[in-house]
Amino acid sequence: PLSLGKSSITKAILQQNAFIVYESLKMIIVVLKRVGKLLQDVDESETLGDRKAVSDAIQEAARQRLPDVQSLLSMRSKYDFYSTKSKNGMEVNHLVGNLVLETLTLY
């Protein structure tokens, strides 16, 4: 949705509630996969004139709406797989940590 922008998504992934973080990361992953597919379609298009300009516009639009990589990197240390001091528990760290890694991979 257009009302869901960078600041809202960033706030969601930086929440203390691991469930909100988990669901927000799942949404970001879906968006990044769709953007990737769209970029692939643009790249393979034979009828599109200036593919680079279209690709750049899509990437810029995604950058403007998604959180900065630094926010995700800070989450990487917060949801450390091996932390024994976590108040969230190892299972939550593992689940959210996996999504953080997948999100960073798609960035």
Tab-separated table of C-alpha atoms in Angstrom:
chain	number	residue	atom	x	y	z
A	1	PRO	CA	0.000	0.000	0.000
A	2	LEU	CA	1.136	3.530	-0.727
A	3	SER	CA	0.571	4.596	2.873
A	4	LEU	CA	3.135	2.062	4.027
A	5	GLY	CA	6.451	3.814	3.518
A	6	LYS	CA	10.059	3.648	4.606
A	7	SER	CA	9.509	5.146	8.070
A	8	SER	CA	6.595	2.826	8.897
A	9	ILE	CA	8.431	-0.268	7.742
A	10	THR	CA	11.617	0.759	9.545
A	11	LYS	CA	9.677	1.311	12.767
A	12	ALA	CA	8.068	-2.105	12.360
A	13	ILE	CA	11.353	-3.974	11.953
A	14	LEU	CA	12.890	-2.156	14.916
A	15	GLN	CA	10.032	-3.032	17.289
A	16	GLN	CA	10.651	-4.979	20.479
A	17	ASN	CA	7.850	-7.403	19.601
A	18	ALA	CA	9.497	-10.235	17.641
A	19	PHE	CA	6.199	-11.205	15.972
A	20	ILE	CA	5.862	-7.728	14.419
A	21	VAL	CA	9.479	-7.877	13.292
A	22	TYR	CA	8.991	-11.356	11.828
A	23	GLU	CA	5.868	-10.417	9.854
A	24	SER	CA	7.421	-7.153	8.660
A	25	LEU	CA	10.451	-9.003	7.354
A	26	LYS	CA	8.217	-11.493	5.554
A	27	MET	CA	6.483	-8.560	3.841
A	28	ILE	CA	9.815	-7.005	2.829
A	29	ILE	CA	10.936	-10.341	1.387
A	30	VAL	CA	7.769	-10.591	-0.709
A	31	VAL	CA	8.297	-7.052	-1.996
A	32	LEU	CA	11.949	-7.685	-2.830
A	33	LYS	CA	11.104	-10.904	-4.673
A	34	ARG	CA	8.446	-9.089	-6.693
A	35	VAL	CA	10.860	-6.272	-7.511
A	36	GLY	CA	13.440	-8.862	-8.572
A	37	LYS	CA	10.925	-10.567	-10.842
A	38	LEU	CA	9.877	-7.223	-12.301
A	39	LEU	CA	13.505	-6.318	-12.997
A	40	GLN	CA	14.028	-9.692	-14.657
A	41	ASP	CA	10.959	-9.127	-16.845
A	42	VAL	CA	12.239	-5.673	-17.818
A	43	ASP	CA	15.642	-7.112	-18.651
A	44	GLU	CA	14.088	-9.821	-20.857
A	45	SER	CA	11.649	-7.486	-22.580
A	46	GLU	CA	12.179	-7.025	-26.287
A	47	THR	CA	9.576	-4.303	-26.749
A	48	LEU	CA	10.758	-1.991	-23.986
A	49	GLY	CA	12.860	0.899	-25.255
A	50	ASP	CA	15.242	2.098	-22.552
A	51	ARG	CA	15.493	-0.907	-20.236
A	52	LYS	CA	18.197	0.627	-18.077
A	53	ALA	CA	16.107	3.721	-17.335
A	54	VAL	CA	13.090	1.582	-16.416
A	55	SER	CA	15.242	-0.689	-14.226
A	56	ASP	CA	16.795	2.302	-12.498
A	57	ALA	CA	13.362	3.836	-11.852
A	58	ILE	CA	12.059	0.586	-10.330
A	59	GLN	CA	15.110	0.218	-8.106
A	60	GLU	CA	14.915	3.834	-6.962
A	61	ALA	CA	11.214	3.491	-6.132
A	62	ALA	CA	11.973	0.394	-4.048
A	63	ARG	CA	14.868	2.135	-2.284
A	64	GLN	CA	12.633	5.051	-1.348
A	65	ARG	CA	10.020	2.798	0.231
A	66	LEU	CA	12.107	0.099	1.931
A	67	PRO	CA	14.284	0.405	5.054
A	68	ASP	CA	17.969	1.171	4.760
A	69	VAL	CA	20.385	-1.733	4.846
A	70	GLN	CA	21.884	-0.321	8.060
A	71	SER	CA	18.600	-1.026	9.878
A	72	LEU	CA	18.749	-4.641	8.792
A	73	LEU	CA	22.394	-4.954	9.733
A	74	SER	CA	21.632	-3.701	13.236
A	75	MET	CA	18.928	-6.364	13.465
A	76	ARG	CA	21.493	-9.003	12.567
A	77	SER	CA	23.279	-8.461	15.858
A	78	LYS	CA	20.041	-8.113	17.831
A	79	TYR	CA	18.743	-11.479	16.609
A	80	ASP	CA	22.017	-13.338	16.887
A	81	PHE	CA	21.494	-17.085	16.482
A	82	TYR	CA	23.911	-17.997	19.233
A	83	SER	CA	23.166	-15.381	21.859
A	84	THR	CA	22.493	-16.876	25.272
A	85	LYS	CA	21.522	-13.495	26.729
A	86	SER	CA	18.446	-12.979	24.591
A	87	LYS	CA	15.166	-12.295	26.310
A	88	ASN	CA	13.369	-13.510	23.177
A	89	GLY	CA	14.694	-17.039	23.370
A	90	MET	CA	16.814	-19.027	20.960
A	91	GLU	CA	13.858	-20.122	18.790
A	92	VAL	CA	12.721	-16.568	18.140
A	93	ASN	CA	16.275	-15.457	17.443
A	94	HIS	CA	16.660	-18.279	14.966
A	95	LEU	CA	13.384	-17.541	13.140
A	96	VAL	CA	13.863	-13.793	12.926
A	97	GLY	CA	17.584	-14.143	12.274
A	98	ASN	CA	16.904	-16.362	9.256
A	99	LEU	CA	14.528	-13.770	7.828
A	100	VAL	CA	17.061	-10.992	8.410
A	101	LEU	CA	19.648	-12.978	6.461
A	102	GLU	CA	17.208	-13.737	3.643
A	103	THR	CA	16.221	-10.068	3.445
A	104	LEU	CA	19.855	-8.956	3.320
A	105	THR	CA	20.526	-11.501	0.581
A	106	LEU	CA	17.702	-10.068	-1.529
A	107	TYR	CA	18.869	-6.477	-1.039
